[in-house]
PDB file of C-alpha atoms in Angstrom:
ATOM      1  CA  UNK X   1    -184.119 -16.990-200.150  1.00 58.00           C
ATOM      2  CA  UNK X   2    -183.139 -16.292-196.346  1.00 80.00           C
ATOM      3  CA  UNK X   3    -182.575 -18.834-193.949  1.00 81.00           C
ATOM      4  CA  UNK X   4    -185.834 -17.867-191.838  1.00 82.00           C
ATOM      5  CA  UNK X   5    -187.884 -18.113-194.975  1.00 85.00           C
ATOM      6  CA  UNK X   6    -186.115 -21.639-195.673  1.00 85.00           C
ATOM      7  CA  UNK X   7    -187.184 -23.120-192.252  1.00 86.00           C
ATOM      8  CA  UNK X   8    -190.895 -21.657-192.219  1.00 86.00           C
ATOM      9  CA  UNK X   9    -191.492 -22.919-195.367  1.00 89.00           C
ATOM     10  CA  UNK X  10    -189.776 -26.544-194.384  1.00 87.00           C
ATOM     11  CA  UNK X  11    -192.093 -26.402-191.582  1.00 88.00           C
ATOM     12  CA  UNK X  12    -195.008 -25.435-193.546  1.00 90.00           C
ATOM     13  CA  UNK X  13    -194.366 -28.554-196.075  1.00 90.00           C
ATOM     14  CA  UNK X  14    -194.075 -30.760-193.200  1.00 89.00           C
ATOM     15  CA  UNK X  15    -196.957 -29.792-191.896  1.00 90.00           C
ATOM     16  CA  UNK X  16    -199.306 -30.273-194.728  1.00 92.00           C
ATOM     17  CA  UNK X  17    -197.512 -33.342-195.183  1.00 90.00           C
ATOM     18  CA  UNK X  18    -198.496 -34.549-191.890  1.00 89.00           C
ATOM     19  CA  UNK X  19    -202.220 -33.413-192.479  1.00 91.00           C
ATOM     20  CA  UNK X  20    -202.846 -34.942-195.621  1.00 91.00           C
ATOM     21  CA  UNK X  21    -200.965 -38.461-194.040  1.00 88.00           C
ATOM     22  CA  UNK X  22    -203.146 -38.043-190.611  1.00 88.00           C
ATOM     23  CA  UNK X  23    -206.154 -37.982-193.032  1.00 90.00           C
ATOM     24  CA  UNK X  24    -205.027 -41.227-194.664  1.00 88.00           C
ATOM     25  CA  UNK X  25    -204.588 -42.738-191.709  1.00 85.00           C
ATOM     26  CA  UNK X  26    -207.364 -41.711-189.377  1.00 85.00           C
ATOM     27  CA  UNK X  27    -209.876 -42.849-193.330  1.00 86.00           C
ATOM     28  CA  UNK X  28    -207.797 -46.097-192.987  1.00 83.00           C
ATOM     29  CA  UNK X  29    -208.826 -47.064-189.496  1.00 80.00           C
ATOM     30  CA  UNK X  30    -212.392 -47.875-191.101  1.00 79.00           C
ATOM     31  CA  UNK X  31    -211.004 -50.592-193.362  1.00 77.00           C
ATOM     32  CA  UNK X  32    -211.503 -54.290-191.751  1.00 71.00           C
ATOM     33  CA  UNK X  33    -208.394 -54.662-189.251  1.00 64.00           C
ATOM     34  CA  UNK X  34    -207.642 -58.025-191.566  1.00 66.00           C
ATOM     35  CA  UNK X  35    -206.231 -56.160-194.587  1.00 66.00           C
ATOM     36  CA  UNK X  36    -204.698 -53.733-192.230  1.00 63.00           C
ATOM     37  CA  UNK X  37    -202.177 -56.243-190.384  1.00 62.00           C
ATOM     38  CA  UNK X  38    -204.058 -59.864-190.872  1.00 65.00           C
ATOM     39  CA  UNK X  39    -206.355 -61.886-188.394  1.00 66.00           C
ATOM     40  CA  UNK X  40    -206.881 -60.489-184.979  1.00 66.00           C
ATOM     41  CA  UNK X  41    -209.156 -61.750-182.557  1.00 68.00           C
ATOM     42  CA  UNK X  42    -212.146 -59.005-182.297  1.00 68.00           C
ATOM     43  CA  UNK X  43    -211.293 -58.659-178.166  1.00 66.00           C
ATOM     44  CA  UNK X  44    -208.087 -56.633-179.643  1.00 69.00           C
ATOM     45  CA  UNK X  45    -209.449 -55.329-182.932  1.00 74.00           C
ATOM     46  CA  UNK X  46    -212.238 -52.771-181.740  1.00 74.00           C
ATOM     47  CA  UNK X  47    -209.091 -51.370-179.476  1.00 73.00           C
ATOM     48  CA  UNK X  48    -206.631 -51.677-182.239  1.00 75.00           C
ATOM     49  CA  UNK X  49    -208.736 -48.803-184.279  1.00 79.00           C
ATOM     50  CA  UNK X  50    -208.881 -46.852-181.369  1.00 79.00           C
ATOM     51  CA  UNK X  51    -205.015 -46.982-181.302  1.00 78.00           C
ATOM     52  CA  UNK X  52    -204.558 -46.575-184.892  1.00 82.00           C
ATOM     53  CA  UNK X  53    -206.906 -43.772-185.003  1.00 84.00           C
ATOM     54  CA  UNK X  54    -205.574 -41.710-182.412  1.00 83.00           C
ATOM     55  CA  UNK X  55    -201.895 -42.084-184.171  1.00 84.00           C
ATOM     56  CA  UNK X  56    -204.140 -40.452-187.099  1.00 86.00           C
ATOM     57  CA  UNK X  57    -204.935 -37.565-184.895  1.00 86.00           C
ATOM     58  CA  UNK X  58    -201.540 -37.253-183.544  1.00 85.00           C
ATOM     59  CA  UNK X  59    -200.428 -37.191-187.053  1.00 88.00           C
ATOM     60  CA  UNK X  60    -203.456 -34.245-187.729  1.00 88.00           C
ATOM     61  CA  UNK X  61    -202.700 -32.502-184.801  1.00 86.00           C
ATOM     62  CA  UNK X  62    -198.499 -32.046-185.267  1.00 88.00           C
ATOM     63  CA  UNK X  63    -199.217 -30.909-189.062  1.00 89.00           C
ATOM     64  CA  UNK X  64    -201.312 -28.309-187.787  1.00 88.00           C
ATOM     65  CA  UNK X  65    -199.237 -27.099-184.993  1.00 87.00           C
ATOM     66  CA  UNK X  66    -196.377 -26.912-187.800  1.00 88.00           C
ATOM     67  CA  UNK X  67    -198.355 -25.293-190.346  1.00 90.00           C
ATOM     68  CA  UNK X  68    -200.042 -22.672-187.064  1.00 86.00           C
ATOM     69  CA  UNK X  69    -196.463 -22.078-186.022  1.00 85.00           C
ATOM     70  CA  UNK X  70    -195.135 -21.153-190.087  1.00 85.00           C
ATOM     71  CA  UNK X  71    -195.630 -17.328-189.065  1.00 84.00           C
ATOM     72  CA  UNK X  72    -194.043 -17.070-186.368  1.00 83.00           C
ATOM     73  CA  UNK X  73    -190.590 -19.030-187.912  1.00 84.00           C
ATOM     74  CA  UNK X  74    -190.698 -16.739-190.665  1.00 84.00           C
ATOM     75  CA  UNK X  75    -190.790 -13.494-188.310  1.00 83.00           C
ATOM     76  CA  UNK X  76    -187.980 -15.382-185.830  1.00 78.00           C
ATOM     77  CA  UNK X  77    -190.125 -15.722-182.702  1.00 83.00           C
ATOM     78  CA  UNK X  78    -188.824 -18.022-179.632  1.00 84.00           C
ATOM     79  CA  UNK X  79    -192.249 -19.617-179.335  1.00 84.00           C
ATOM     80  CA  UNK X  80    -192.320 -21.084-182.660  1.00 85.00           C
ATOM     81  CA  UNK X  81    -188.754 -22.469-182.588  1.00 87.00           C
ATOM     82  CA  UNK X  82    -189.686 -24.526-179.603  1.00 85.00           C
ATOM     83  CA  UNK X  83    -193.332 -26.028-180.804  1.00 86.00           C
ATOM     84  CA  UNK X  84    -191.079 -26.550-183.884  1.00 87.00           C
ATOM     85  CA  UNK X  85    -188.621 -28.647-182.084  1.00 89.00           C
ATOM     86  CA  UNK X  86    -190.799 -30.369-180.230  1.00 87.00           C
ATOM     87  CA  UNK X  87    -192.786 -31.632-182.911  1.00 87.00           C
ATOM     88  CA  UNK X  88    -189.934 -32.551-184.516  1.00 89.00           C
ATOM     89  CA  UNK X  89    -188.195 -33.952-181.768  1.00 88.00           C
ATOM     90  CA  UNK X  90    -191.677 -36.324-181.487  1.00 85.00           C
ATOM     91  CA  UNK X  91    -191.767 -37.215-185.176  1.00 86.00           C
ATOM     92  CA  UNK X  92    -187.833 -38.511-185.576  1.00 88.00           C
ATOM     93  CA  UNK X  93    -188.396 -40.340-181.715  1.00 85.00           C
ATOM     94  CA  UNK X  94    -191.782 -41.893-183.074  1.00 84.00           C
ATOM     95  CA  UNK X  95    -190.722 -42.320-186.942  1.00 85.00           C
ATOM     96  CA  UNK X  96    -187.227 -44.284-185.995  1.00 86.00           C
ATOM     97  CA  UNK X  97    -189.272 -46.427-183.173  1.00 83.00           C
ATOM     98  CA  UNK X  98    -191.741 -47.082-186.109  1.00 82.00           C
ATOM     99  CA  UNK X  99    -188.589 -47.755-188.259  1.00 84.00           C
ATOM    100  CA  UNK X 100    -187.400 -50.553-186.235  1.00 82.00           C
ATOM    101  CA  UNK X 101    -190.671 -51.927-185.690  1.00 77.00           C
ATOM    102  CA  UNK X 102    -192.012 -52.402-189.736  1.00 75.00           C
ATOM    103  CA  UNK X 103    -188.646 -51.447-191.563  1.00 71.00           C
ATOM    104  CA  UNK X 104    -190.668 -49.677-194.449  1.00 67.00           C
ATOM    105  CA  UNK X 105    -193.935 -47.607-194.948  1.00 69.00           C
ATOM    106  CA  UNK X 106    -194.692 -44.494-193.284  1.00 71.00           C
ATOM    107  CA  UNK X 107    -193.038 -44.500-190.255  1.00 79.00           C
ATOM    108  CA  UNK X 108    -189.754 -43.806-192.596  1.00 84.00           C
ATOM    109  CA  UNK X 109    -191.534 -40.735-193.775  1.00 84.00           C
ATOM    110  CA  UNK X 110    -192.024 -39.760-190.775  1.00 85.00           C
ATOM    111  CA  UNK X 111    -188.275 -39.867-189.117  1.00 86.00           C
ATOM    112  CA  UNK X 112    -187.159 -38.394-192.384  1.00 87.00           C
ATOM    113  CA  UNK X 113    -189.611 -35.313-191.640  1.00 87.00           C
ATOM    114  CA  UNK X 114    -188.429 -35.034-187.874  1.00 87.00           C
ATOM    115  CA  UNK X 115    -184.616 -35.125-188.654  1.00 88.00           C
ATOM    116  CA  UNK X 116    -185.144 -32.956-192.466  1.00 86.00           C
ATOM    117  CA  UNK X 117    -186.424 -30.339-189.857  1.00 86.00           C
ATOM    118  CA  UNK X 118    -184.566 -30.716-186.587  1.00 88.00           C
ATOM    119  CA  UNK X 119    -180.992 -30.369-187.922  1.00 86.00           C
ATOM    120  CA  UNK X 120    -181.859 -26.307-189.624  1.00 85.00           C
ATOM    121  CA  UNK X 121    -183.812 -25.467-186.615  1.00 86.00           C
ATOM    122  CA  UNK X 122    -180.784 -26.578-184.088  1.00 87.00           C
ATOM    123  CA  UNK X 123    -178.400 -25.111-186.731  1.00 84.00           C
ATOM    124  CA  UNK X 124    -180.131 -21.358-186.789  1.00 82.00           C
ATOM    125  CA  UNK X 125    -181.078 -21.308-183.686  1.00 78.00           C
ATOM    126  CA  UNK X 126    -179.653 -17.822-182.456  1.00 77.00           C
ATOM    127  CA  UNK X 127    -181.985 -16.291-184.992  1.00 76.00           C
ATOM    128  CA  UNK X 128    -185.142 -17.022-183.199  1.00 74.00           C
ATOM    129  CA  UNK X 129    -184.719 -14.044-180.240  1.00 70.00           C
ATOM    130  CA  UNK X 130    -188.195 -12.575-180.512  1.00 68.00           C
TER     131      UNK X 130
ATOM    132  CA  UNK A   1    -212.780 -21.384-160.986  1.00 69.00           C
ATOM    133  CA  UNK A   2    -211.682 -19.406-163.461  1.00 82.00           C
ATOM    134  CA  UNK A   3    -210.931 -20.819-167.180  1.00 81.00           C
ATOM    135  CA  UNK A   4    -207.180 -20.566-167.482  1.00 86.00           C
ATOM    136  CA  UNK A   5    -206.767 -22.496-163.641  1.00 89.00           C
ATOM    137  CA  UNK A   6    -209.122 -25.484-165.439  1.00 90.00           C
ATOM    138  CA  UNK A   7    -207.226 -25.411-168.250  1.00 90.00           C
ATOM    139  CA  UNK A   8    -204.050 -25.650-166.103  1.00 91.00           C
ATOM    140  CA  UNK A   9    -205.215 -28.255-164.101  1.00 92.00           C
ATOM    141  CA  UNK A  10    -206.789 -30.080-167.140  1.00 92.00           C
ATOM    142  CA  UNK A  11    -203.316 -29.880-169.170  1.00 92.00           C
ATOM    143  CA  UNK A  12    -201.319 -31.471-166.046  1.00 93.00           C
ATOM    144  CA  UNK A  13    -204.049 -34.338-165.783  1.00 93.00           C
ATOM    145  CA  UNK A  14    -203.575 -34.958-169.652  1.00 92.00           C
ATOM    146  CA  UNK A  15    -200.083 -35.366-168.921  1.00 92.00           C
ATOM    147  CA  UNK A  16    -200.872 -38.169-165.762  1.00 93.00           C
ATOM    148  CA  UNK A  17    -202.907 -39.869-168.335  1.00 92.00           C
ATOM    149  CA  UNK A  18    -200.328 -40.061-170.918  1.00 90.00           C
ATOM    150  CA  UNK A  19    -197.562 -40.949-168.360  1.00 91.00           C
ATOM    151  CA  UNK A  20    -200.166 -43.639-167.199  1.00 91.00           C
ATOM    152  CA  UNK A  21    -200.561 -44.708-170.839  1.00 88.00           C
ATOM    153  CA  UNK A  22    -196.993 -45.311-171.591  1.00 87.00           C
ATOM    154  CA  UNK A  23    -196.434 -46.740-167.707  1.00 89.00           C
ATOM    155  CA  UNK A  24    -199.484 -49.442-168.455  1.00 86.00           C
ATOM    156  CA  UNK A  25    -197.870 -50.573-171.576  1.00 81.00           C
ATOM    157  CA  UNK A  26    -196.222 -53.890-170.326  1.00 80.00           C
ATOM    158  CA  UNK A  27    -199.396 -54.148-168.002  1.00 79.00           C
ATOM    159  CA  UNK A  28    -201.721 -53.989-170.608  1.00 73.00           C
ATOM    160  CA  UNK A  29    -200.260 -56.607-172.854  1.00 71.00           C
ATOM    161  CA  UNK A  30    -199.661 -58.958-169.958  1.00 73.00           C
ATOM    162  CA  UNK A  31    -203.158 -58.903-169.658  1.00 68.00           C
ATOM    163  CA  UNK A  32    -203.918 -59.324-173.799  1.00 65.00           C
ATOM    164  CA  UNK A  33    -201.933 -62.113-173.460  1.00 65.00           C
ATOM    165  CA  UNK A  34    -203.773 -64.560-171.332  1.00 63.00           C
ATOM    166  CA  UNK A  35    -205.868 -64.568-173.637  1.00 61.00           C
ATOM    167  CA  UNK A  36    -205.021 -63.300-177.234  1.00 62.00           C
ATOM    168  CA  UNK A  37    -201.443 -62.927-178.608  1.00 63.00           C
ATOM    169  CA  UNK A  38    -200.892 -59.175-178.894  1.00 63.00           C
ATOM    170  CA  UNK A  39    -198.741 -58.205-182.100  1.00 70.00           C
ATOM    171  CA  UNK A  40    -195.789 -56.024-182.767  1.00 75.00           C
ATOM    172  CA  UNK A  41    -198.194 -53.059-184.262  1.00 74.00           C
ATOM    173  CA  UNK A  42    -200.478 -53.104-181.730  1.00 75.00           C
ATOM    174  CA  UNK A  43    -197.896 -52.301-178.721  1.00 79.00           C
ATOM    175  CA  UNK A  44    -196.560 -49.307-181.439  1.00 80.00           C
ATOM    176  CA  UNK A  45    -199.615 -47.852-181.328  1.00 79.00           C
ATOM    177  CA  UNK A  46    -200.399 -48.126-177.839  1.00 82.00           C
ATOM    178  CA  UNK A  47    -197.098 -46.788-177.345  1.00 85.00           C
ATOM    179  CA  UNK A  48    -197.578 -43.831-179.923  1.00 84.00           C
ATOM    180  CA  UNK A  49    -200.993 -42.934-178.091  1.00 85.00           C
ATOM    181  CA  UNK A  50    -199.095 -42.683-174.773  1.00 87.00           C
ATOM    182  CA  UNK A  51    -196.639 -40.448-176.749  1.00 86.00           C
ATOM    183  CA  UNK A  52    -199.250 -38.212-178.135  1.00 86.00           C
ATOM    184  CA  UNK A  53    -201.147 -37.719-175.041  1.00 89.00           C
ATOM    185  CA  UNK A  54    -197.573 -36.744-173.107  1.00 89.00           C
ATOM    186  CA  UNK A  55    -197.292 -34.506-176.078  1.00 86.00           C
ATOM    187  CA  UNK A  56    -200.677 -32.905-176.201  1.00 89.00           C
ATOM    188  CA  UNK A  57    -200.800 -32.495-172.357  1.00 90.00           C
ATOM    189  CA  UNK A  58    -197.010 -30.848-172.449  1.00 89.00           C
ATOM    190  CA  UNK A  59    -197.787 -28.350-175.085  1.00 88.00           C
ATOM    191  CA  UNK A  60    -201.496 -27.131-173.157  1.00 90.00           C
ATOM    192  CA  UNK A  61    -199.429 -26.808-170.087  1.00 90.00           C
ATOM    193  CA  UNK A  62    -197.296 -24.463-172.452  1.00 88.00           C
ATOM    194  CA  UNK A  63    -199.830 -22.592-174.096  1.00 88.00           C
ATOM    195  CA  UNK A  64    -201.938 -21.913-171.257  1.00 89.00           C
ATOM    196  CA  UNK A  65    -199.054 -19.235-169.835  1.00 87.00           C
ATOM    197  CA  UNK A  66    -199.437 -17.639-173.182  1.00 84.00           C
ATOM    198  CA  UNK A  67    -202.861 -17.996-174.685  1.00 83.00           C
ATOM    199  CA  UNK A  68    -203.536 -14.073-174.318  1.00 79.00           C
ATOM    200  CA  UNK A  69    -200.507 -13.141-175.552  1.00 80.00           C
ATOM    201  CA  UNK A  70    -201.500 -13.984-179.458  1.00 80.00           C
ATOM    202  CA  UNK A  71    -204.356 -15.934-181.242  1.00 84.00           C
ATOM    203  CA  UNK A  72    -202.396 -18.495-182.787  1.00 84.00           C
ATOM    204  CA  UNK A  73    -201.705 -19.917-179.134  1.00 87.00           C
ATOM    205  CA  UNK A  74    -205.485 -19.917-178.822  1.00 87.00           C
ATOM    206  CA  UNK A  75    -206.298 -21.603-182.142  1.00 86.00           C
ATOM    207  CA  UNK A  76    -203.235 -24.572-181.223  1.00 87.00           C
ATOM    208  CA  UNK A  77    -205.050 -24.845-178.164  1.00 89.00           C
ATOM    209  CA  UNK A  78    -208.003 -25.696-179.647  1.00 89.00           C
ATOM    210  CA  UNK A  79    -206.697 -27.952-181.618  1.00 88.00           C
ATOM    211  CA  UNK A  80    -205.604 -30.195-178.906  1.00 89.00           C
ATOM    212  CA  UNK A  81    -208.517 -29.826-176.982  1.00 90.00           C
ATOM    213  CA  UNK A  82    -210.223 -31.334-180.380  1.00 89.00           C
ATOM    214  CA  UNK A  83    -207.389 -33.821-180.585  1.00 87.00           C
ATOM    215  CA  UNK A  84    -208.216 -35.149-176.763  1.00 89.00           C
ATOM    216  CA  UNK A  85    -211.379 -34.871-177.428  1.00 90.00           C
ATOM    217  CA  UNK A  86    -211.048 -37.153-180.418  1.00 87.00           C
ATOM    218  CA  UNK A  87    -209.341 -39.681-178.242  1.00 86.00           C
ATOM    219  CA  UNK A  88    -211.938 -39.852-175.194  1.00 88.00           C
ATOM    220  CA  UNK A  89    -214.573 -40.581-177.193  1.00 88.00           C
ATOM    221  CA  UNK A  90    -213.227 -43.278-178.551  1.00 84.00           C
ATOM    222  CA  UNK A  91    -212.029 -45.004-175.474  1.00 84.00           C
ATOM    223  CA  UNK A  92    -215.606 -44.721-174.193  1.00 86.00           C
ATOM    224  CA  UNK A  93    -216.648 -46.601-177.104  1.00 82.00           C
ATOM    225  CA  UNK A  94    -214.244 -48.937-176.886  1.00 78.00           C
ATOM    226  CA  UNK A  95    -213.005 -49.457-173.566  1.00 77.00           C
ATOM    227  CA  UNK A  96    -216.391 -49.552-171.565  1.00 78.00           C
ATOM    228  CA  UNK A  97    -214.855 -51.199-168.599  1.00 80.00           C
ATOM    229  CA  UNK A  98    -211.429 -48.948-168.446  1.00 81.00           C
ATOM    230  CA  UNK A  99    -212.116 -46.046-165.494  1.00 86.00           C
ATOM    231  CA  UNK A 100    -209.355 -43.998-167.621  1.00 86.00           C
ATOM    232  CA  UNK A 101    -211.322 -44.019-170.480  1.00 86.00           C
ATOM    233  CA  UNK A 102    -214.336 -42.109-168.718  1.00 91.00           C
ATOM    234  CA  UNK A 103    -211.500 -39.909-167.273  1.00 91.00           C
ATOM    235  CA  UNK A 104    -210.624 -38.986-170.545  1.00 89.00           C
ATOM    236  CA  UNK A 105    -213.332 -37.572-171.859  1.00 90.00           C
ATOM    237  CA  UNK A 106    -214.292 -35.949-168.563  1.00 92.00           C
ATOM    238  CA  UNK A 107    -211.189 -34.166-169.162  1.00 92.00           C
ATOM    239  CA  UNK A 108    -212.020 -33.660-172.846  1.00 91.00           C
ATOM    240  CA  UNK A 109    -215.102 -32.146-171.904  1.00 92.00           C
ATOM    241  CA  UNK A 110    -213.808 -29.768-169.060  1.00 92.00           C
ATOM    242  CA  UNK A 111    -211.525 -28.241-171.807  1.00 90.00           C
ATOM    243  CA  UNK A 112    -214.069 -27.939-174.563  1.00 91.00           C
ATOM    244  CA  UNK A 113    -216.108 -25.844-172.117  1.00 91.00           C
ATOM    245  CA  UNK A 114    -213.218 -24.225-170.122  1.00 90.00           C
ATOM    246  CA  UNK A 115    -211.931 -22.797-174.097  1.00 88.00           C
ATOM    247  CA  UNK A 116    -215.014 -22.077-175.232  1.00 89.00           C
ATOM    248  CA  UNK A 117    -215.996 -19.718-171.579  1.00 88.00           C
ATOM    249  CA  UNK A 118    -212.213 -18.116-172.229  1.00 86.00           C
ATOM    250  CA  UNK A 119    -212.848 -17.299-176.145  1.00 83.00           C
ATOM    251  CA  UNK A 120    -215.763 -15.901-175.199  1.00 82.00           C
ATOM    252  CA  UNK A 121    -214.650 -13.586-172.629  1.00 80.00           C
ATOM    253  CA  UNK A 122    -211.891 -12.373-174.624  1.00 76.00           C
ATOM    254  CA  UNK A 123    -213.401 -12.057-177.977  1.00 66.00           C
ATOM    255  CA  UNK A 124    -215.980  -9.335-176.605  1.00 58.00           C
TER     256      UNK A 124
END
């Protein structure tokens, strides 16, 4: 298997990753806030599922981007590197600061998705001259 | 005004709102706190919206240099227009008393319409 093939299809795993967890977690938001992360008054809970949701969408939105962008890393276009980089770049930023913050669950995921990805992309990058 | 200037001006205002986002962050639970203790999760997901907005609001002022250049740009596009979308109307329904919420989905809505007018010129 080629290297471009390699990272298109990394990206493409990623992103249906991401999809399927942005699912989970935008369904998730509907569950009472209690079994979520325990008591909260209701003043913060209706804008807690706002917050949670839209993490949901983020998550939705960066799986798609990765698996829209899948063609263009496997035919080596510029374009596609960067959206790949970025997203990346966002997932390992927003999976470690999610690391730090619960220590388990799937903000590990996450990071481990951003830097799985980052590290071929940076590696290969001359290939991407289209 | 034509489309693509909206959607220009429409991806630089999503940025503002997710640099305001992230810049309201200590703000915002200063304010939680006089009267309800504010937990860890809570400022990562405010945080993480901020993020995403930045994000969202970066890549449309991308794509909006190269949405005729291939479909895919135009179907990513889309997608965050859905994604902001998403977002405004549920700070309306939330956050009835926060101006930025309104702002939002104005913005929201602007790019729904200002997509939908470009696909349709293009697609004929």
């Amino acid at each position: 298997m080629n290297t471009l093939k390699l990272i298109s299809i990394t990206s493409l795993i990623k992103g249906i990753c991401f999809v399927v967890l942005g699912i989970v977690h935008c369904v998730v938001t509907f569950m009472p806030v209690e079994e979520l992360i325990g008591p909260m008054p209701e003043k913060m809970a209706s804008e807690f599922r706002v917050w949670f949701f839209g993490v949901g969408a983020f998550l939705l939105f960066i799986g798609l981007t990765d698996i829209l962008s899948y063609k263009g890393l496997k035919t080596a276009f510029h374009w596609a590197w960067n959206f790949a980089f970025i997203s990346a770049l966002f997932c390992t930023l927003c999976g470690l600061a999610g690391v730090i913050v619960f220590r388990e669950g799937p903000p590990f995921f996450i990071a481990f998705a951003g830097i799985f990805q980052i590290f071929p992309l940076i590696l290969y990058r001359q290939h991407y001259n289209h | 005004m034509k489309p693509i200037k909206i959607l220009k001006v429409s991806a630089i205002i999503v940025m503002l709102l997710g640099s305001i986002h992230l810049a309201a962050t200590p703000v915002a639970f200063a304010l939680f706190s006089s009267t309800v203790k504010p937990d860890i999760t809570s400022v990562y997901m405010f945080v993480m919206v901020g993020l995403a907005v930045l994000f969202a609001g970066g890549l449309q002022y991308y794509l909006v240099y190269k949405i005729g250049a291939d479909k895919v740009f135009l179907r990513i596009y889309i997608g965050s227009v859905i994604f902001m979308a998403i977002l405004g109307i549920g700070a309306v329904g939330t956050l009835t008393k926060n101006p930025f919420a309104y702002v939002s989905l104005f913005v929201a809505i602007t790019e729904v319409i200002a997509v939908w007018s470009y696909s349709k010129r293009n697609t004929k």
